Tab-separated table of C-alpha atoms in Angstrom:
chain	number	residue	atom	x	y	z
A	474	UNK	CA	0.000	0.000	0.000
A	475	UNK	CA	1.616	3.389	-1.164
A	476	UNK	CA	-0.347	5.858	-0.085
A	477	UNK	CA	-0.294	8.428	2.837
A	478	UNK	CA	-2.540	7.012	5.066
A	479	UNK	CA	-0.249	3.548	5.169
A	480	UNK	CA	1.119	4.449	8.722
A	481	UNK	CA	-2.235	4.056	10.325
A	482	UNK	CA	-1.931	0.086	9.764
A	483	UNK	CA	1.553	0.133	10.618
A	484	UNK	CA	0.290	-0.658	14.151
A	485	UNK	CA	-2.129	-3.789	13.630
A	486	UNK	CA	-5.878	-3.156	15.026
A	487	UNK	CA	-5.436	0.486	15.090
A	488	UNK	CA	-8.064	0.426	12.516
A	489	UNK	CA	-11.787	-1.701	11.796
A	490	UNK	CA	-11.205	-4.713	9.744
A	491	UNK	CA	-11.049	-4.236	6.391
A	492	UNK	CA	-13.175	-7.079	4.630
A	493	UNK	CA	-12.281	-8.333	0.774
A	494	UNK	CA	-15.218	-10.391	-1.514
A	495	UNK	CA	-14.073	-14.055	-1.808
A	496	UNK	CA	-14.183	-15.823	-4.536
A	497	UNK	CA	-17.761	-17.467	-3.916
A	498	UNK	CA	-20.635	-15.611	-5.697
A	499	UNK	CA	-21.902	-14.823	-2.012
A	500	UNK	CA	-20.455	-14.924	1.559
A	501	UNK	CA	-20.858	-13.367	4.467
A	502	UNK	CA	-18.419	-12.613	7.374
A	503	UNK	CA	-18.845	-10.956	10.993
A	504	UNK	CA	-15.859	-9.155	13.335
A	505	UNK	CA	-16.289	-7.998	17.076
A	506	UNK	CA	-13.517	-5.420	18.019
A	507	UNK	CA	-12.821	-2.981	20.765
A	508	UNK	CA	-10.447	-0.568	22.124
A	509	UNK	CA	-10.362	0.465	26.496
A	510	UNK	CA	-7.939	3.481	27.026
A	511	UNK	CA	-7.213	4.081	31.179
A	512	UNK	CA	-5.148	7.248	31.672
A	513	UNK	CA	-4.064	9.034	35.071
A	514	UNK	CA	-4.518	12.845	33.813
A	515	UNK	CA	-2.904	15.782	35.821
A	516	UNK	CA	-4.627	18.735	34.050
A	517	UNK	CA	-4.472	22.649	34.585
A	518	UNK	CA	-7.354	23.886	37.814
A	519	UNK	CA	-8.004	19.961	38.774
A	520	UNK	CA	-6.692	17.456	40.985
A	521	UNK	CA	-5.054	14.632	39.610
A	522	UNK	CA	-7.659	11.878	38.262
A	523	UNK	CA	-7.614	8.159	36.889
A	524	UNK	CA	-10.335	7.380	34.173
A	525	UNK	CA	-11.691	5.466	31.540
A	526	UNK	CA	-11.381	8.422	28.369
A	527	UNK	CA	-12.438	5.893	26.236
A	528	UNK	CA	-13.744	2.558	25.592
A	529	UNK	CA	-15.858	1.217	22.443
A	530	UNK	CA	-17.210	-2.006	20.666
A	531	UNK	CA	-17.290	-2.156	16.802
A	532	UNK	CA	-19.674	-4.933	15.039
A	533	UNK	CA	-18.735	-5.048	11.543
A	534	UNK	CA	-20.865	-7.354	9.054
A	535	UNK	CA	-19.344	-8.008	5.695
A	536	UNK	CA	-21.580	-9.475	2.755
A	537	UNK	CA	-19.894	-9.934	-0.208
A	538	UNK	CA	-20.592	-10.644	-3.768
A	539	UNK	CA	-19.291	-10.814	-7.345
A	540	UNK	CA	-21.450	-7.297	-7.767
A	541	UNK	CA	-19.910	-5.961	-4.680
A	542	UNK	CA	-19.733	-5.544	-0.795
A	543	UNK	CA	-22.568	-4.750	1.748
A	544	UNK	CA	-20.225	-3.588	5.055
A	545	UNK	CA	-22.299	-2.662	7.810
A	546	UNK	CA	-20.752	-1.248	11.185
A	547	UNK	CA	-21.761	-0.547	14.318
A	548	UNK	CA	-19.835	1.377	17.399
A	549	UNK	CA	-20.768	2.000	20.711
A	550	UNK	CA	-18.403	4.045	23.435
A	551	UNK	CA	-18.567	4.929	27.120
A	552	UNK	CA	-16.091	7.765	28.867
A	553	UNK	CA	-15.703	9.491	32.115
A	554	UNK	CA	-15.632	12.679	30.261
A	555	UNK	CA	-18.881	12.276	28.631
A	556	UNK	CA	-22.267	13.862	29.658
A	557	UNK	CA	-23.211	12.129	32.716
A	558	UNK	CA	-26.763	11.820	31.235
A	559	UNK	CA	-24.825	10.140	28.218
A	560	UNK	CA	-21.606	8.481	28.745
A	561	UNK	CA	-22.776	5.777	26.819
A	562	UNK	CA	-23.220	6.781	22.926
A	563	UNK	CA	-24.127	4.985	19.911
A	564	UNK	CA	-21.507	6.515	17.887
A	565	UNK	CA	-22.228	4.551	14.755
A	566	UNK	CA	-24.326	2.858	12.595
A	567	UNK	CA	-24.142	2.636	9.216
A	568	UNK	CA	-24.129	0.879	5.720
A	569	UNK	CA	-21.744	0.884	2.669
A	570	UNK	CA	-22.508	-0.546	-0.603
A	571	UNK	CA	-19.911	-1.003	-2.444
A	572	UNK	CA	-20.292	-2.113	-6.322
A	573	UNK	CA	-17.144	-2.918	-8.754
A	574	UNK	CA	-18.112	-0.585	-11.126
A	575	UNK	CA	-20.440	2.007	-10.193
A	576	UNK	CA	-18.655	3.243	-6.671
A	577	UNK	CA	-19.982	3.346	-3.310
A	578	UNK	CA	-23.263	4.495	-1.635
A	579	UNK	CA	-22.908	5.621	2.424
A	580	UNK	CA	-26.151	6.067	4.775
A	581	UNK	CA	-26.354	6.304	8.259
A	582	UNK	CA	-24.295	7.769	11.284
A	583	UNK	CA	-20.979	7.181	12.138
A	584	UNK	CA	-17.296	8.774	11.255
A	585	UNK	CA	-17.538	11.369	8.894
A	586	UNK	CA	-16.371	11.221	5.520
A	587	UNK	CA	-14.175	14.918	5.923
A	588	UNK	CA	-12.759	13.306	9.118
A	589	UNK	CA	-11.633	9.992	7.113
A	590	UNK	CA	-10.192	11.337	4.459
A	591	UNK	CA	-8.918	14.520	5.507
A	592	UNK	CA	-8.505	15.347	9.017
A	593	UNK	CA	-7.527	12.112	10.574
A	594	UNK	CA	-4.135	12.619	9.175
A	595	UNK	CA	-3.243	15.387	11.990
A	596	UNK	CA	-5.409	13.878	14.767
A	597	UNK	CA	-2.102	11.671	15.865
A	598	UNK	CA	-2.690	11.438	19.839
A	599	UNK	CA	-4.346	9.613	22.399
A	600	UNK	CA	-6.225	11.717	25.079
A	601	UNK	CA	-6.478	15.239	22.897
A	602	UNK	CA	-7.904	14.106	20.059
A	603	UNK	CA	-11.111	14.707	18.016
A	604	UNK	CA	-13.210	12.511	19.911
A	605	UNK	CA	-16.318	14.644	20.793
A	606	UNK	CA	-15.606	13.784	24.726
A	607	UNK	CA	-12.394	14.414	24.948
A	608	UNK	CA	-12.090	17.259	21.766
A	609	UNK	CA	-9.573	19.031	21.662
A	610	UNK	CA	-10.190	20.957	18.310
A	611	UNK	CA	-10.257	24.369	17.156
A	612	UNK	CA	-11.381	23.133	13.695
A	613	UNK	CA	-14.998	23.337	13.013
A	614	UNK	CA	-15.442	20.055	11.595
A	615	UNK	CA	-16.525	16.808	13.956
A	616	UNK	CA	-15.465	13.463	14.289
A	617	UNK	CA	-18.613	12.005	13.855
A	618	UNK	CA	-21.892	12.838	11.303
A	619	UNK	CA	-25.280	11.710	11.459
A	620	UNK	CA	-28.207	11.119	8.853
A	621	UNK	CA	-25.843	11.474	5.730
A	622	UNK	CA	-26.273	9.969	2.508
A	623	UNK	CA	-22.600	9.974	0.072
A	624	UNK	CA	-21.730	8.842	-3.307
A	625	UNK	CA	-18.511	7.711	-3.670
A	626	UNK	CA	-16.930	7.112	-7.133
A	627	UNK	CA	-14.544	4.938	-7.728
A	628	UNK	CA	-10.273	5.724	-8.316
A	629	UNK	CA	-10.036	7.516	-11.530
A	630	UNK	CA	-6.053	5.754	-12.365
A	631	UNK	CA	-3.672	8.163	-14.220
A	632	UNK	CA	-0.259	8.054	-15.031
A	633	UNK	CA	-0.351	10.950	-12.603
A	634	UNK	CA	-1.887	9.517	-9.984
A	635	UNK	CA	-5.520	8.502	-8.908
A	636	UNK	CA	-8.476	10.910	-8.186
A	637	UNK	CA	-11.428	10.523	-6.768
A	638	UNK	CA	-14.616	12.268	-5.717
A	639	UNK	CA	-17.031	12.257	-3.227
A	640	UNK	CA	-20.316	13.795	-2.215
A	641	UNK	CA	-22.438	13.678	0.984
A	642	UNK	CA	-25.941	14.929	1.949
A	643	UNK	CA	-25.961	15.381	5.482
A	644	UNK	CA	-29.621	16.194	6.834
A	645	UNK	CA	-29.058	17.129	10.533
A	646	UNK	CA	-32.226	20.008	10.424
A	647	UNK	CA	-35.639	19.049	9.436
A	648	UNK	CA	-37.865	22.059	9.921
A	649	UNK	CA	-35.794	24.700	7.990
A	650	UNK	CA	-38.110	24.441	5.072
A	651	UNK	CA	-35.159	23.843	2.247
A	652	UNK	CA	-34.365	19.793	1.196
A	653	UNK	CA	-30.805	19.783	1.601
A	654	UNK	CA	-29.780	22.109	4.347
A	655	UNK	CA	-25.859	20.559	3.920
A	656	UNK	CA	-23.916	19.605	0.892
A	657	UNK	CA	-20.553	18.714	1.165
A	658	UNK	CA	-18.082	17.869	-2.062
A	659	UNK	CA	-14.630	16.132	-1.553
A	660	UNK	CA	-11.692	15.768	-4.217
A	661	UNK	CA	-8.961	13.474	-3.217
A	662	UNK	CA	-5.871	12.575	-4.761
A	663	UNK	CA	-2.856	10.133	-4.087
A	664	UNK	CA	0.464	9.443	-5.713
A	665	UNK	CA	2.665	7.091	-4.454
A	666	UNK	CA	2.751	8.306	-0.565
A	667	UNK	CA	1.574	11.581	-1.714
A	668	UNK	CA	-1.713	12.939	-0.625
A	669	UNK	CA	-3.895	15.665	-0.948
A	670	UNK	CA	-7.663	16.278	-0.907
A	671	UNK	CA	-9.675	19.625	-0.464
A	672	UNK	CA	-13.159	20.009	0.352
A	673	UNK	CA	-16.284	21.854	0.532
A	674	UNK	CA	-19.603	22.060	2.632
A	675	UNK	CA	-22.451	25.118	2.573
A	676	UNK	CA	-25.018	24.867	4.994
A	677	UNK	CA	-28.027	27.009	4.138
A	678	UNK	CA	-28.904	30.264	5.703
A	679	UNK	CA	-31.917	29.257	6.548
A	680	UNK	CA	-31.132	25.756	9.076
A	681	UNK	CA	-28.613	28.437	10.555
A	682	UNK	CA	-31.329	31.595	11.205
A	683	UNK	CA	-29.204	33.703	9.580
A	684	UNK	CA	-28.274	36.246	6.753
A	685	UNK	CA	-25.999	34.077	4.794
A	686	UNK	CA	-25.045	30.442	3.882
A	687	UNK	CA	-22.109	29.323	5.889
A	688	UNK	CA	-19.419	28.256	3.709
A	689	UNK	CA	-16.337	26.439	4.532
A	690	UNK	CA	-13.373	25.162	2.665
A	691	UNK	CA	-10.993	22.617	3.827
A	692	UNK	CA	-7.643	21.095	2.636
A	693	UNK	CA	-4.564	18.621	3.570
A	694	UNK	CA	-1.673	17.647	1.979
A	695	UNK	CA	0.574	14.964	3.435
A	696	UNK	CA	3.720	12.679	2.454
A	697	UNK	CA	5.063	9.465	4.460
A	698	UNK	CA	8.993	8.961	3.921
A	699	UNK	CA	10.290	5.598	5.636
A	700	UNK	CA	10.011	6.499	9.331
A	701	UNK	CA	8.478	9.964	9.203
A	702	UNK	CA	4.600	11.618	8.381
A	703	UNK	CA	3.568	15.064	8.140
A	704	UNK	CA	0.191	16.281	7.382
A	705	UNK	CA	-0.765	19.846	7.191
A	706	UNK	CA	-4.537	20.877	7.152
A	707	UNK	CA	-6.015	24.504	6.661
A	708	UNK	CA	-9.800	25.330	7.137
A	709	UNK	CA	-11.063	28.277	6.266
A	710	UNK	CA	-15.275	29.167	6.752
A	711	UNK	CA	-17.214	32.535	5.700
A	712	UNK	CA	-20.322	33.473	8.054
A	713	UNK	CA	-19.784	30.918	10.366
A	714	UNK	CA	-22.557	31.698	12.810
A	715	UNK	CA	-20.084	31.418	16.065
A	716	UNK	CA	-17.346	33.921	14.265
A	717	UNK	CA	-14.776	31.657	13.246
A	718	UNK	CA	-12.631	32.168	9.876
A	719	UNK	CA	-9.372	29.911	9.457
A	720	UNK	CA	-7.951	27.127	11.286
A	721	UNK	CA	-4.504	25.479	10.349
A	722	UNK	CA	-3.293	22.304	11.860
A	723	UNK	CA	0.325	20.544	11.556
A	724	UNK	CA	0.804	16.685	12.758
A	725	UNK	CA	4.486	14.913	12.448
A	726	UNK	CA	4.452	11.781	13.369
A	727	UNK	CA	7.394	9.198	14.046
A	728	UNK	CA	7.600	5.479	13.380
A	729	UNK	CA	10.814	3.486	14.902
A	730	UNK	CA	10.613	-0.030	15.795
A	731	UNK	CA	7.764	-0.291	18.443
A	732	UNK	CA	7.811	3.583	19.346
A	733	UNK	CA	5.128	6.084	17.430
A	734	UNK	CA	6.145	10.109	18.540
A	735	UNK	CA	4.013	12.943	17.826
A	736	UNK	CA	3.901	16.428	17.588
A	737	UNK	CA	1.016	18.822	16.661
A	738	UNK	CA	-0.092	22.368	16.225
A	739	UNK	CA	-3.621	24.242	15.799
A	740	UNK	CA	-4.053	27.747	15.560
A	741	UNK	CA	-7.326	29.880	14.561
A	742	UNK	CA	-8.404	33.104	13.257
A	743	UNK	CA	-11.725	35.185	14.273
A	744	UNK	CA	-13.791	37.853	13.028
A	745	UNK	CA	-14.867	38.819	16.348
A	746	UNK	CA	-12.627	40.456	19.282
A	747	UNK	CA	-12.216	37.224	20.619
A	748	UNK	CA	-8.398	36.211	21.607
A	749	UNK	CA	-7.107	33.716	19.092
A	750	UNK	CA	-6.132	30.166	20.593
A	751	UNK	CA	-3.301	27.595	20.205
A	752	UNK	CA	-2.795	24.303	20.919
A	753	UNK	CA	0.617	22.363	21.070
A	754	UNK	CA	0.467	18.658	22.074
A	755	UNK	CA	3.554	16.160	22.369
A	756	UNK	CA	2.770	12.210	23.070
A	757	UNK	CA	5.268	9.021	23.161
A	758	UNK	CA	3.535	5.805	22.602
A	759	UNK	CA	5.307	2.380	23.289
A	760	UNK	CA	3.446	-0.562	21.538
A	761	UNK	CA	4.342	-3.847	23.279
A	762	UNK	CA	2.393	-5.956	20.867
A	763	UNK	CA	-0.794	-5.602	18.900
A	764	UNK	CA	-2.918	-5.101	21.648
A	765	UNK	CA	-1.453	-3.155	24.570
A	766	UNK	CA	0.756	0.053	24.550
A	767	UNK	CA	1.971	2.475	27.353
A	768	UNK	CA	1.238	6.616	26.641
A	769	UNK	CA	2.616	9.621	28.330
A	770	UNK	CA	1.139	13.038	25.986
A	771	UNK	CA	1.283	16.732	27.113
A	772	UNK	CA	-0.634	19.333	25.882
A	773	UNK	CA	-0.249	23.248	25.842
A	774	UNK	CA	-4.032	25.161	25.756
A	775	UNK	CA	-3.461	29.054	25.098
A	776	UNK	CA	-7.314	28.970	26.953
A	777	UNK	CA	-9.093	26.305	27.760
A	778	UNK	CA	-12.059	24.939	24.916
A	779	UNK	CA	-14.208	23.272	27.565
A	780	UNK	CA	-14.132	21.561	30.903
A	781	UNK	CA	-12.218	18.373	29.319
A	782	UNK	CA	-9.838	20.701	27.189
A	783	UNK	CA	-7.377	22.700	28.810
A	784	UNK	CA	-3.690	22.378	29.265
A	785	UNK	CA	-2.833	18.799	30.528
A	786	UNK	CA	-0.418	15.678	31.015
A	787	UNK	CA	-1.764	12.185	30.816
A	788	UNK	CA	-0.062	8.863	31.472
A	789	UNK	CA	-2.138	6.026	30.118
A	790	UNK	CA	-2.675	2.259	28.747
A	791	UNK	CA	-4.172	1.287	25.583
A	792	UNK	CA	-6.049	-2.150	25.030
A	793	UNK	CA	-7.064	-3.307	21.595
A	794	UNK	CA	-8.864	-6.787	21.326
């Protein structure tokens, strides 16, 4: 595998299971994963704590065919930092159809397809990540997406690389009065371990009760040398209703034997008087097999983004099964 993204499997069960069609003209297969993360976390204005800051189940059913692929997925998480009226979410649930000549066809809820493509490249840490209970963004986009319909085409192969497109119909509003209160189109592109994609989503004036569509533009380009990653991502929005303008995010990530190392950077821009923030975070991970590694990751809040984000250092342990 040659692209960007390899170094997210260079660590086995980092990832779901990828499923493949066999060569009968129907199968089907099932997979049961999970992931517990335990972390002591000394953070700025609190005592020191131990908790659970994550731990999910993934369900994924494969049926396969000589059309295609039906790969349905389900997730469900709990966390200490999550609403303590919800600290157990369904986080997905969802269906991909996947034909061998026509593309792919998303619907449901579950990770969303800007997140996967794009902004997973720079989300490189443990505790301060995008997870919505432990979020540590300044970016604008989420981890996770509900009620959204995509096309995806299949890789357009050139001698100068492969392209591909993708479009989404998320339909979170549904008293605004217009159909499609969110579309969202994605270009990506690889070559050899070469990436870049951009993207763009306009939610309508209307869903928003305000003067204008919002309008935001997103885009990342990466490259993965033998033992070294780096991903930059800018983000960039025009009448976002809570005053934001441009984000940029860096991630550097390095692989040596069983060590991963980390560094990244977020910084915004507003159109209000409000102060600009900054994040820094620094992690070491230590993977003693496929299922267990040993964390320590500091992070460096200009201000604080919530009760669970705000300048910390976190020792933890990782389980994968």
């Amino acid at each position: 595998m040659n692209e960007f993204n390899r170094h997210y499997r260079t660590i086995p069960l980092l990832l779901m299971p990828i499923f493949s069609a066999t060569s009968m003209a129907s199968d089907i297969n099932m997979n049961i994963s999970g992931k517990i993360g335990i972390h002591s976390l000394l953070q700025s204005g609190k005592d020191l704590q131990t908790s659970t800051y994550l731990s999910s189940i993934t369900g994924n059913g494969n049926y396969s065919s000589d059309w295609g692929n039906v790969i349905t997925t389900f997730t469900g998480d709990y966390s200490d930092y999550a609403n303590d009226e919800n600290k157990v979410n369904i986080r997905e649930a969802s269906m991909v159809i996947k034909t061998k000549k026509f593309g792919s066809f998303y619907s449901g809820k579950g990770q969303s397809g800007q997140y996967n493509t794009m902004y997973k490249y720079i989300d490189v840490h443990n505790f301060n990540s995008f997870h919505p209970d432990t979020s540590s963004q300044l970016f604008r986009q989420s981890q996770y997406g509900n009620n959204v319909f995509a096309y995806i085409s299949p890789w357009l192969e050139t001698a100068y690389g492969k392209f591909q497109t993708r479009v989404s119909v998320p339909t979170p509003f549904n008293e605004s009065g217009n159909t499609f209160d969110v579309l969202s189109a994605r270009l990506l592109y690889n070559h050899n371990n070469f990436i870049f994609r951009v993207n763009r989503v306009e939610t309508s004036k209307e869903a928003l009760s305000q003067e204008n569509n919002y309008v935001r533009w997103a885009s990342v380009v990466g490259h993965q040398w033998q033992h070294l990653h780096a991903a930059f991502l800018f983000e960039s929005g025009k009448h976002d209703p809570k005053g934001y303008e441009d984000v940029f995010g860096l991630a550097l990530t390095g692989l040596y034997e069983n060590w991963k190392l980390a560094i990244s950077l977020q910084s915004e821009s507003r159109s209000d008087q409000i102060k600009n923030r900054k994040i820094s975070i620094a992690s070491a991970t230590y993977y003693f097999d496929e299922h267990f590694s040993l964390f320590l990751e500091g992070a460096n809040y200009s201000e604080a983004i919530n009760n669970n984000s705000d300048s910390n250092l976190s020792l933890g342990i990782v389980m994968n099964f």
